[in-house]
Coordinates of C-alpha atoms and ligand atoms in Angstrom, one line a residue:
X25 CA 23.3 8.8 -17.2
X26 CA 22.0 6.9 -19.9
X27 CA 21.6 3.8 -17.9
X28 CA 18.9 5.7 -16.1
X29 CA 16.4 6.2 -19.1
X30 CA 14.4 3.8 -20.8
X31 CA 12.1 4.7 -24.0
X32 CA 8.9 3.0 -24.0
X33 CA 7.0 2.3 -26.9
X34 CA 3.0 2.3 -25.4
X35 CA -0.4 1.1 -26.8
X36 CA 0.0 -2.6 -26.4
X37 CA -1.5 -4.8 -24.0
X38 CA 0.8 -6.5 -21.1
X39 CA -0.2 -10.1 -21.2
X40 CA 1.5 -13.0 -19.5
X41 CA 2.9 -14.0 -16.4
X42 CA 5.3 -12.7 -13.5
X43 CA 6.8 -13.5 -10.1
X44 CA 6.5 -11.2 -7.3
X45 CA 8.9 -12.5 -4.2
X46 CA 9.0 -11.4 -0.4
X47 CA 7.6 -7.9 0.3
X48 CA 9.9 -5.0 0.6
X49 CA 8.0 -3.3 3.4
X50 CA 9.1 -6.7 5.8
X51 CA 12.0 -8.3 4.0
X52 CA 14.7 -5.1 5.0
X53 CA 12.8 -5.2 8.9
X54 CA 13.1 -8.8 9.1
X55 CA 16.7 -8.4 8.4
X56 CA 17.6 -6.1 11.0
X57 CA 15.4 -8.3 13.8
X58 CA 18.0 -10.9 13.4
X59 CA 20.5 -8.6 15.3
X60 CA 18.4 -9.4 18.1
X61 CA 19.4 -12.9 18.2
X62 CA 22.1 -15.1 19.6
X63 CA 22.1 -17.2 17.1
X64 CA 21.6 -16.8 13.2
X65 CA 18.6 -16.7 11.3
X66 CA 17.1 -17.5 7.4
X67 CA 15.0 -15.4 5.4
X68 CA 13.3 -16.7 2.5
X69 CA 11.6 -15.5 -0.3
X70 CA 14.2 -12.4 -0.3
X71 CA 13.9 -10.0 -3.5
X72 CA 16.9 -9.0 -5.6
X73 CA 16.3 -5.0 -4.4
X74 CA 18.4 -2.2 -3.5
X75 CA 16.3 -1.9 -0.2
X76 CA 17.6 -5.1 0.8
X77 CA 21.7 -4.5 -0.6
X78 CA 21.6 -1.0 1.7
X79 CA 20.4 -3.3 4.8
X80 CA 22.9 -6.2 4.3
X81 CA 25.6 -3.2 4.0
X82 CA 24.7 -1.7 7.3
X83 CA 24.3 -5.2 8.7
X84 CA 28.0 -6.5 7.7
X85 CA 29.5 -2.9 8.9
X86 CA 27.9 -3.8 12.1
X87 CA 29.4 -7.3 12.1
X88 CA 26.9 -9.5 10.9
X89 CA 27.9 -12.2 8.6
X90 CA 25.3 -11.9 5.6
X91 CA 25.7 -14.9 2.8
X92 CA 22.6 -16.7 0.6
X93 CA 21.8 -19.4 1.7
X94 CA 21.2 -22.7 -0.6
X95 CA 17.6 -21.8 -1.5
X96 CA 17.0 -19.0 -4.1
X97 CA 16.2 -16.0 -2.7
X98 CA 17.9 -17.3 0.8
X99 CA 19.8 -15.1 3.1
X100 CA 21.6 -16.5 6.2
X101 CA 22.6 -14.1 8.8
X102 CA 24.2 -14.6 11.7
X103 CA 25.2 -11.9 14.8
X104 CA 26.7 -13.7 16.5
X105 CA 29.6 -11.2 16.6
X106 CA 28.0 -7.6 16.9
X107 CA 30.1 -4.6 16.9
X108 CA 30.3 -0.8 16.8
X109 CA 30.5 0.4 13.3
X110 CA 32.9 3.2 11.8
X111 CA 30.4 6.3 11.6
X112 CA 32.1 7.5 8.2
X113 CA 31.2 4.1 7.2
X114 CA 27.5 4.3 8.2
X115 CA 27.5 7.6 6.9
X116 CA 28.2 6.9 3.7
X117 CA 24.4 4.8 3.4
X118 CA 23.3 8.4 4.4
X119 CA 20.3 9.0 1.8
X120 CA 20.0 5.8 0.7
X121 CA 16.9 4.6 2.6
X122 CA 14.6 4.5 5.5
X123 CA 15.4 1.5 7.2
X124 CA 18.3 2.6 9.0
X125 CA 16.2 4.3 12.1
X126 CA 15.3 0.6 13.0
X127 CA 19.1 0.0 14.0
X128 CA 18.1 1.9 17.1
X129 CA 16.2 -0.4 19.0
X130 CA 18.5 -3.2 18.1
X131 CA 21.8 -1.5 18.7
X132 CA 21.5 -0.3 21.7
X133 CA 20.1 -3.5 23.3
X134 CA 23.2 -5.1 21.7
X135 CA 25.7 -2.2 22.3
X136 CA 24.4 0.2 24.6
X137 CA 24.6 2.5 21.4
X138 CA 23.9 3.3 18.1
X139 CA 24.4 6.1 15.1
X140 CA 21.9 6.4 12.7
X141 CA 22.5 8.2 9.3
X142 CA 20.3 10.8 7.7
X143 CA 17.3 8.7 6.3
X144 CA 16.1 8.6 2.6
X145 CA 13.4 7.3 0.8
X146 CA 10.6 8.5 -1.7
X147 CA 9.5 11.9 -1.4
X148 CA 6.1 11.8 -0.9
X149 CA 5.9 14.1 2.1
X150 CA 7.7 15.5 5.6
X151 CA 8.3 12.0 6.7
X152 CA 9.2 13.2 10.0
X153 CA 11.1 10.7 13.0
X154 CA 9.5 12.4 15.5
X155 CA 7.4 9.7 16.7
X156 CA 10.6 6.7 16.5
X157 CA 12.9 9.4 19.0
X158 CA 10.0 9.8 21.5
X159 CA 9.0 6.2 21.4
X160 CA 13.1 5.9 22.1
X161 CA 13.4 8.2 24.6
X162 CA 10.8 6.9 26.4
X163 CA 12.4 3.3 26.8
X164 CA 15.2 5.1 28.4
X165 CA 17.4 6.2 24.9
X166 CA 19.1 9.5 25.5
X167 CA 19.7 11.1 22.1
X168 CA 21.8 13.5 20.4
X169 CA 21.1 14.8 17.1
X170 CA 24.4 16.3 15.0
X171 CA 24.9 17.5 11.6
X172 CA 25.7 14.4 10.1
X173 CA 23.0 12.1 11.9
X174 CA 21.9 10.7 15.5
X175 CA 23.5 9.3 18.5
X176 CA 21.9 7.0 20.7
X177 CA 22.9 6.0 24.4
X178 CA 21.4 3.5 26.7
X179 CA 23.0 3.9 30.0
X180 CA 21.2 0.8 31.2
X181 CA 19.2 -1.9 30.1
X182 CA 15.9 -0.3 28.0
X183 CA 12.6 -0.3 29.8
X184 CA 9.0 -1.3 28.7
X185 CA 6.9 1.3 28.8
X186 CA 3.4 2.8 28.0
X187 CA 2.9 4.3 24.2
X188 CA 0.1 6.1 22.4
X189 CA 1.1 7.0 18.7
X190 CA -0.1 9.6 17.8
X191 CA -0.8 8.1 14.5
X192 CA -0.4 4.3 13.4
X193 CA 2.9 5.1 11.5
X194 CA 4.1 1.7 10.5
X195 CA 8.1 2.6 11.3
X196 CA 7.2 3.8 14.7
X197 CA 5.4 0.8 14.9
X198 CA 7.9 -1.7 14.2
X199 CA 10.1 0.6 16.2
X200 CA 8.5 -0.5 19.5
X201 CA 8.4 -4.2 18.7
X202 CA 11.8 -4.2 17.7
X203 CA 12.9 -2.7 21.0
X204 CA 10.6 -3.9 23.5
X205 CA 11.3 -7.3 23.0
X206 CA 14.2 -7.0 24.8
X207 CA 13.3 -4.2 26.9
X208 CA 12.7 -4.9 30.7
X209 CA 9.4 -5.1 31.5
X210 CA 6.0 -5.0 29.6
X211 CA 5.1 -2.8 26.9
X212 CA 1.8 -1.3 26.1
X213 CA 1.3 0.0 22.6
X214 CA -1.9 2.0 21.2
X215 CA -2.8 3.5 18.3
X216 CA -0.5 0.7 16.5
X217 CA -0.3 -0.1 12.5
X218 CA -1.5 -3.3 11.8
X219 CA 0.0 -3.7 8.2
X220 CA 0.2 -7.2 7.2
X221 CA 4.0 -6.5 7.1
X222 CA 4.1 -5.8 10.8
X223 CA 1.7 -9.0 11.7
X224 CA 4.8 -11.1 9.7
X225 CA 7.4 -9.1 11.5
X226 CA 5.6 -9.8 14.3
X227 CA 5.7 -13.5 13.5
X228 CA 9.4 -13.3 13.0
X229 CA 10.1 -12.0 16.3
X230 CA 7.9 -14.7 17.6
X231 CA 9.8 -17.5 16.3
X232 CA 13.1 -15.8 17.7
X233 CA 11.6 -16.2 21.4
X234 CA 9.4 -12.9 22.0
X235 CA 6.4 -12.8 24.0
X236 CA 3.8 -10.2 21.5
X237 CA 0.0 -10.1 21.9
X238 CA -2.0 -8.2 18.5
X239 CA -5.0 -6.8 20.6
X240 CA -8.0 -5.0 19.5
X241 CA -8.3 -1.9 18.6
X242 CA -4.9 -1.1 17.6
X243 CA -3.3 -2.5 20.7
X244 CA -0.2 -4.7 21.1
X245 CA 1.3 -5.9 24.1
X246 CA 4.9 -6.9 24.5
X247 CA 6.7 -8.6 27.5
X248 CA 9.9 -8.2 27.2
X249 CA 12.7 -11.6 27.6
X250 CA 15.8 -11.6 28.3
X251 CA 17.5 -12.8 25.2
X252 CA 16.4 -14.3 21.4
X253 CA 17.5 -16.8 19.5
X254 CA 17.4 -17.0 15.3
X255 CA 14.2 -17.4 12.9
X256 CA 13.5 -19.3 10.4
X257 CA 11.0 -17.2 7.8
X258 CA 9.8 -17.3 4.7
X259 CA 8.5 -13.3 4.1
X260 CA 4.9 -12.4 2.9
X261 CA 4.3 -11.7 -0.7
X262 CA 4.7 -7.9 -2.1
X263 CA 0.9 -7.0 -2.1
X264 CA 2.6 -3.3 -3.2
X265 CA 4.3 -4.3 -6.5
X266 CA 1.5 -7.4 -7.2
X267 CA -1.4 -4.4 -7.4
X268 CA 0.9 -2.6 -9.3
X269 CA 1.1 -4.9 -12.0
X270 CA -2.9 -5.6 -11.7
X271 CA -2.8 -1.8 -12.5
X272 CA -0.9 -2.5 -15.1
X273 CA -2.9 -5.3 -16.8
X274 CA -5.8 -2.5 -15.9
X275 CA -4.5 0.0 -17.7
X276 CA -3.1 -1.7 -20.5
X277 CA -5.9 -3.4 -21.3
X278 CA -3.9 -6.5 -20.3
X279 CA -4.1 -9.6 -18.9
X280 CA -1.4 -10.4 -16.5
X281 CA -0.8 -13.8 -13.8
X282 CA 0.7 -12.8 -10.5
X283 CA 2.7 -15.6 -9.2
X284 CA 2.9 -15.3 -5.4
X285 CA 0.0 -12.9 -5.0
X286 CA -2.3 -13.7 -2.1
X287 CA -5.8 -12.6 -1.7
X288 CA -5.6 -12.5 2.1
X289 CA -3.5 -9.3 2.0
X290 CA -5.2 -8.0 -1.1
X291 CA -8.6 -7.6 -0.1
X292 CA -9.3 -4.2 0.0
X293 CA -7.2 -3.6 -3.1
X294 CA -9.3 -6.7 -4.6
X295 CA -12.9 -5.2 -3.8
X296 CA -12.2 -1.2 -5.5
X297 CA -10.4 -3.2 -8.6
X298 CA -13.4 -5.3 -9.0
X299 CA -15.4 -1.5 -8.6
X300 CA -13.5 0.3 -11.4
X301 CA -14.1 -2.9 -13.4
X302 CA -11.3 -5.2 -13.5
X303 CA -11.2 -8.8 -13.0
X304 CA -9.5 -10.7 -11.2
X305 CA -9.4 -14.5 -10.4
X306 CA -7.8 -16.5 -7.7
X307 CA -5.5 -19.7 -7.2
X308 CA -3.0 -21.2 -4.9
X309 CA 0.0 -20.2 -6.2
X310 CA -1.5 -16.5 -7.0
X311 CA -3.8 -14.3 -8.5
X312 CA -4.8 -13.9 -12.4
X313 CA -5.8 -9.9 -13.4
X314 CA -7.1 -8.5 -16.2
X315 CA -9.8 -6.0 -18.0
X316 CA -12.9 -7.5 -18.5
X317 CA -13.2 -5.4 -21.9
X318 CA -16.0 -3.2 -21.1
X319 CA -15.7 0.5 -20.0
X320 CA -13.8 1.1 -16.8
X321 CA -15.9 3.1 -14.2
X322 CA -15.3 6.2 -12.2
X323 CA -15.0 5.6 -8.6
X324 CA -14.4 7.4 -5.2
X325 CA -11.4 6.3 -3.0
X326 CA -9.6 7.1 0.3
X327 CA -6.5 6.1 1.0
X328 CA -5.9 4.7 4.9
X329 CA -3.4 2.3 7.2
X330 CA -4.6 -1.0 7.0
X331 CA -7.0 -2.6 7.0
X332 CA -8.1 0.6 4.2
X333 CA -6.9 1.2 0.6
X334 CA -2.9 1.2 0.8
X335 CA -1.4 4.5 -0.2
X336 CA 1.1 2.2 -2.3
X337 CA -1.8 1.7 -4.2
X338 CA -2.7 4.7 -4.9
X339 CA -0.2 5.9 -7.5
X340 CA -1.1 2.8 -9.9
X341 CA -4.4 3.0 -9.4
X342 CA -4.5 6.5 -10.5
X343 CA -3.5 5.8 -13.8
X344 CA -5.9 3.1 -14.9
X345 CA -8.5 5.4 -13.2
X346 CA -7.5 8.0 -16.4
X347 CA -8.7 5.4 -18.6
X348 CA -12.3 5.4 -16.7
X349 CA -15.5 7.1 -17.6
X350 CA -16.8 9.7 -15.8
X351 CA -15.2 11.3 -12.3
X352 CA -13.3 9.8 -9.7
X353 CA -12.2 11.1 -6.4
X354 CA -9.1 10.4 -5.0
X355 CA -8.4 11.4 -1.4
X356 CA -4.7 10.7 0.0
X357 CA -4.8 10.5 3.9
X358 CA -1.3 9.3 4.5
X359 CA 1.2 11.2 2.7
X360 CA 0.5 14.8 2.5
X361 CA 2.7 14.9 -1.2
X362 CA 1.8 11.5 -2.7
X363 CA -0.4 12.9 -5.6
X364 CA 2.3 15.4 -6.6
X365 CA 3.2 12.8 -9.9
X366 CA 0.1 13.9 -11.7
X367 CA 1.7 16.5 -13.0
X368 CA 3.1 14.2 -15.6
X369 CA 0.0 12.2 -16.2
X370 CA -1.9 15.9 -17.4
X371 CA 1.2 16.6 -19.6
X372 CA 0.3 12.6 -21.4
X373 CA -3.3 13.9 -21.8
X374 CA -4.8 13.1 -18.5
X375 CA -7.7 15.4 -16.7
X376 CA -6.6 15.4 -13.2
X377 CA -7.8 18.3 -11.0
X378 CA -5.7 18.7 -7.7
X379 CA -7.5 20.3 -4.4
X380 CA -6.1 20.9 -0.8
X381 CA -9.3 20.8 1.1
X382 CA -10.2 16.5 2.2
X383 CA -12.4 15.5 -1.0
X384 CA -13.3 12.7 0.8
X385 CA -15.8 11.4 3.9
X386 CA -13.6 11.9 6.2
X387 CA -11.4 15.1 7.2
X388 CA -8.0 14.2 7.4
X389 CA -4.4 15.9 9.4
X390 CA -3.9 17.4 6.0
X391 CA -6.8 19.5 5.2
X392 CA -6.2 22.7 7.2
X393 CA -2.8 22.9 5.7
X394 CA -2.8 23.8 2.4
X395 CA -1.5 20.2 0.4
X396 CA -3.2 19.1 -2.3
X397 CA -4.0 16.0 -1.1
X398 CA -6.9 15.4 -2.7
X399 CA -7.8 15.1 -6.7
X400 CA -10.8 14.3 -9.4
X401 CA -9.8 12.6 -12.4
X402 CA -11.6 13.1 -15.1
X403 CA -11.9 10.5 -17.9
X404 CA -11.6 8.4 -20.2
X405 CA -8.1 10.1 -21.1
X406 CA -5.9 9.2 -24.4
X407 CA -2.9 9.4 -23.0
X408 CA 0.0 10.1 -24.9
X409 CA 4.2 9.4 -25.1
X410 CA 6.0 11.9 -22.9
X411 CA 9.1 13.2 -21.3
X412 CA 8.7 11.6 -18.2
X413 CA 10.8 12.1 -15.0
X414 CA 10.2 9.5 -12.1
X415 CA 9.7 11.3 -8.8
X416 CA 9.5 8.0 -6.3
X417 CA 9.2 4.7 -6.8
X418 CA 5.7 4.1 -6.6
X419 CA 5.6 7.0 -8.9
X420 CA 8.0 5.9 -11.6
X421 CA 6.3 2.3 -11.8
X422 CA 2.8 4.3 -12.3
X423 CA 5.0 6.5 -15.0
X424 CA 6.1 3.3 -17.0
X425 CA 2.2 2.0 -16.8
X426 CA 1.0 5.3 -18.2
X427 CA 4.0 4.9 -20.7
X428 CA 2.8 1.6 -21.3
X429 CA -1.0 2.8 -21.8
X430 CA -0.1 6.1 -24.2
X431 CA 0.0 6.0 -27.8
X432 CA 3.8 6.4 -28.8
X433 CA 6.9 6.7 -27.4
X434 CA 8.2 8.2 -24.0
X435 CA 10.9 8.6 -22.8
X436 CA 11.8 7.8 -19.2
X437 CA 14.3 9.1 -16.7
X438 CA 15.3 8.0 -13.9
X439 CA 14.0 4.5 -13.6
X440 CA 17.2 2.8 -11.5
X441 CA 15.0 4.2 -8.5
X442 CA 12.5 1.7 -9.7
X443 CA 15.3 -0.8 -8.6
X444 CA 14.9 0.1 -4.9
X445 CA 11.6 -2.0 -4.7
X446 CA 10.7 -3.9 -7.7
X447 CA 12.9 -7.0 -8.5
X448 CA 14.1 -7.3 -12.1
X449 CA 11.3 -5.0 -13.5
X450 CA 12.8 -4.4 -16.6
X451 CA 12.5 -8.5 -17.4
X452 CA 9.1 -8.5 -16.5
X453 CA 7.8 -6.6 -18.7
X454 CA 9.8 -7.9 -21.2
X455 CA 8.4 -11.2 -19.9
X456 CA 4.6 -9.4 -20.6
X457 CA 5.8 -8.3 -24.2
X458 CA 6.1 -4.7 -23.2
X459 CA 8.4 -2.9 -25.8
X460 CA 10.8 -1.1 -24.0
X461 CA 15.0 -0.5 -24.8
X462 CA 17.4 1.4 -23.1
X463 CA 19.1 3.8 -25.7
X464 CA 21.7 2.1 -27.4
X465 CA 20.1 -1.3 -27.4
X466 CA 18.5 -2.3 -30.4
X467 CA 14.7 -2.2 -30.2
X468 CA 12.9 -5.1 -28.5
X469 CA 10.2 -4.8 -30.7
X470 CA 7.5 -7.8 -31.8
X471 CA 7.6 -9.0 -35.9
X472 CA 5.2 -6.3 -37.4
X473 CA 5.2 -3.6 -34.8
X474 CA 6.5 -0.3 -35.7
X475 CA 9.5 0.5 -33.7
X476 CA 10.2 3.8 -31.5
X477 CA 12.8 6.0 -32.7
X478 CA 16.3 5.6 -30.8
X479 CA 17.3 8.6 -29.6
X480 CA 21.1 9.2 -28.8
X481 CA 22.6 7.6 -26.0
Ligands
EPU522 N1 4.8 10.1 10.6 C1 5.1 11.1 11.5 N2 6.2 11.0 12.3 C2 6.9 9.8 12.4 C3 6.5 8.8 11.6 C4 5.5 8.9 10.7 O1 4.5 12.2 11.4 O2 7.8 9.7 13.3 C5 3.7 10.3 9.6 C6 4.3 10.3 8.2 O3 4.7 11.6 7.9 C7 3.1 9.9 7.4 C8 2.4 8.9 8.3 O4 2.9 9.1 9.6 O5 2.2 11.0 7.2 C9 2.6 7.4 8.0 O6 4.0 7.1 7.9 P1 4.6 5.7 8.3 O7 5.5 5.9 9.5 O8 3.4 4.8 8.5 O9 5.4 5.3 7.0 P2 6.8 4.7 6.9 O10 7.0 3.6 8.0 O11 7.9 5.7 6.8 C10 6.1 2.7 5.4 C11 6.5 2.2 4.1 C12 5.9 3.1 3.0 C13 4.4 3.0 3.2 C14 4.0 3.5 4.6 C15 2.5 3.4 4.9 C16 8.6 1.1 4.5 C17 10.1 1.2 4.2 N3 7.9 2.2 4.0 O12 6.7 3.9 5.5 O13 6.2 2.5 1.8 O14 3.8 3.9 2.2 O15 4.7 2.7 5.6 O16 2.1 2.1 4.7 O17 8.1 0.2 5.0 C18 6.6 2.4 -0.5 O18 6.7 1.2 -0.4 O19 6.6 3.0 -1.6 C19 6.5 3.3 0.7 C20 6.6 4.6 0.7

């Protein structure tokens, strides 16, 4: 489809400003909370993704009444009239993402039962369910798993219970709180992720009536109520896609404003960009990033849950770190295939050495098994235009930022997955002065640049 590739022309700086708007890891989760509620609820600071188009589907199927609201980026919705969906029609956002398991809770607190689809999302590794049926079964689901998805039953009202993760997944997390807030009874979770997404969640659910205590140590207790009302909420900024762009100014040699960006959420990512040699400088209304000029440095980094270095962050960061002197170590602790895009970045010119045991200080559930999970990057790297197919979305944004960063032109397929979780991304780096066309569209190309070459549509 030529509406899915996009040739970039790389070797300029980005430079300017952007807007990043509610984050896409809460905004979808937010969304499905308000079936809880009697009454409806507003979301602010919703992004224009596909994310949150595949959750309003589901929602509306369900019969809640979805419409914006006054406000830009406003979405009212109201469930006021719940109902059992068609399963053809729930199967047919089979695929599309990974928000659809967190009907469970919901559904079968508001209709005793619920289907759930086959799940998409990137493919970064397994990304098992395991942990969301267990934590479902034991809260009194029964469940049945067919062909074409999952059925859920609750013969009677769920049940608060006692639950030790066996890692702090963040979907299993927000599994729990969105079904023991109604659930009869406390419940006890340990091992919980503590994403700033889920505190906001969290915060949602608080405003619609429920009773949730963040303890140390992973811990969070919920006593369950008998019935929710509506939120009012304006969602977090998108820490994922405002480090991406730092990356971007990073690697580019740019210089790029984030409006929105908050520092509170950004700390750890704020600390190993200041390390590899970025700067960065911060306001009220968000967060200014650039390269200080000077060589980038070499660093080592683990990715973690929260409060450590976002996986999310991992993908960009991996590309400036091509452009820094000397040898960095990467180790990836969450997903077992997130460093599988690197492939790519070596075919551009990059020196990146993949290795399955943990390169890193501590061993992780991967290193026994045989993923390359961990990798040294070697630099600095001129990178150059490629044939470049996106893989995920975190991924395809780190793709166009190595595009962005290589002398010449490549060309890139696949970028409408891009769409799923950065809002109008093909603007915004117009808006920094990135050149970049779609085939068929006459080059957007500054006076006295040399434009790509157009290849056929
Ligand atoms: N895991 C299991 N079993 C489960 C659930 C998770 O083994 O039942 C494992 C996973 O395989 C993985 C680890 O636990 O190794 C962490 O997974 P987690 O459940 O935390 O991830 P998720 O909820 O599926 C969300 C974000 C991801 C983000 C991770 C980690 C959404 C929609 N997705 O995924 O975001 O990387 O948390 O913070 O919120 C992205 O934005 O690009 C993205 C992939």
């Amino acid at each position: 489809m030529t509406d899915d590739v996009l040739l970039v022309h790389g070797g300029n700086p980005l430079e300017g400003e952007i807007r990043v708007r509610g984050a896409k890891n809460l905004v979808p989760k937010a969304m499905v909370a308000a079936l809880l509620g009697q009454g409806p609820s507003r979301l602010r600071n919703v992004p224009d993704i596909r994310d949150v188009k595949v959750v309003r589907g589901l929602l509306q199927l369900h019969g809640v009444t979805v419409r914006t609201g006054d406000e830009d980026g406003e979405l009212i919705l109201d469930p006021s009239h719940v109902e059992s969906a068609n399963v053809a029609d729930i199967d047919a956002h089979a695929g599309s993402s990974r928000i659809p398991i967190l009907f469970c809770g919901p559904l079968l607190h508001r209709l005793g039962h619920a289907f759930i689809p086959g799940l998409g999302g990137c493919d970064i590794g397994g990304r098992p369910v395991d942990f969301h049926f267990e934590v479902l079964r034991q809260f009194g689901a029964t469940i049945e798993k067919h062909p074409q998805g999952t059925y859920l039953v609750a013969q009677q009202r769920l049940r608060g219970t006692r639950i030790e993760l066996p890692y702090p997944s963040v979907g299993a997390t927000e599994q729990v709180l969105l079904t023991a807030v109604l659930a009869e009874g406390v419940t006890e979770l340990r091992n919980a992720a503590i994403e700033p997404e889920i505190v906001d969640l969290i915060c949602v659910l608080q405003k619609m009536g429920a009773i949730i205590t963040l303890g140390t140590d992973r811990t969070i207790l919920i006593t369950g109520v008998d019935e929710l009302g509506g939120y009012n909420h304006r969602a977090l900024p998108d820490r994922l896609e405002a480090a991406s762009w730092a990356c971007a100014a990073l690697a580019t040699k740019g210089d790029i404003y984030v409006r929105g960006a908050r520092q509170l959420e950004m700390m750890t990512f704020l600390n190993t960009f200041r390390k590899v040699g970025g700067d960065f400088e911060v306001d009220d209304e968000g967060i200014r990033f650039w390269h200080s000029g000077g060589e980038l440095k070499a660093i080592a980094l683990e990715t973690d849950v929260h409060p450590g270095f976002q996986t999310d962050w991992q993908q960009p960061l991996v590309v400036a770190l091509t452009q820094a002197t000397g040898l960095s170590i990467v180790h990836e602790t969450v997903y077992e295939s997130r460093l599988g895009f690197t492939g790519a970045l070596n075919q551009m010119g990059a020196h990146i050495q993949l290795y399955s045991e943990c390169l890193g200080a501590t061993p992780c559930r991967f290193g026994a098994r045989n993923f390359q999970h961990s990798a040294v990057v070697s630099g600095p790297s001129k990178l150059i235009g490629s044939e470049l197919v996106i893989p995920d979305l975190r991924g395809g944004f780190s793709y166009l930022i190595a595009a962005l960063a290589a002398e010449g032109t490549s060309t890139v397929h696949g970028i409408d997955l891009i769409n799923r979780g950065y809002e109008n991304f093909m603007d915004k780096l117009r808006d920094l002065g990135a050149h970049v066309e779609l085939p068929g569209e006459l080059p957007a190309v500054a006076a006295g640049e040399p434009s790509g070459e157009l290849v056929d549509a």
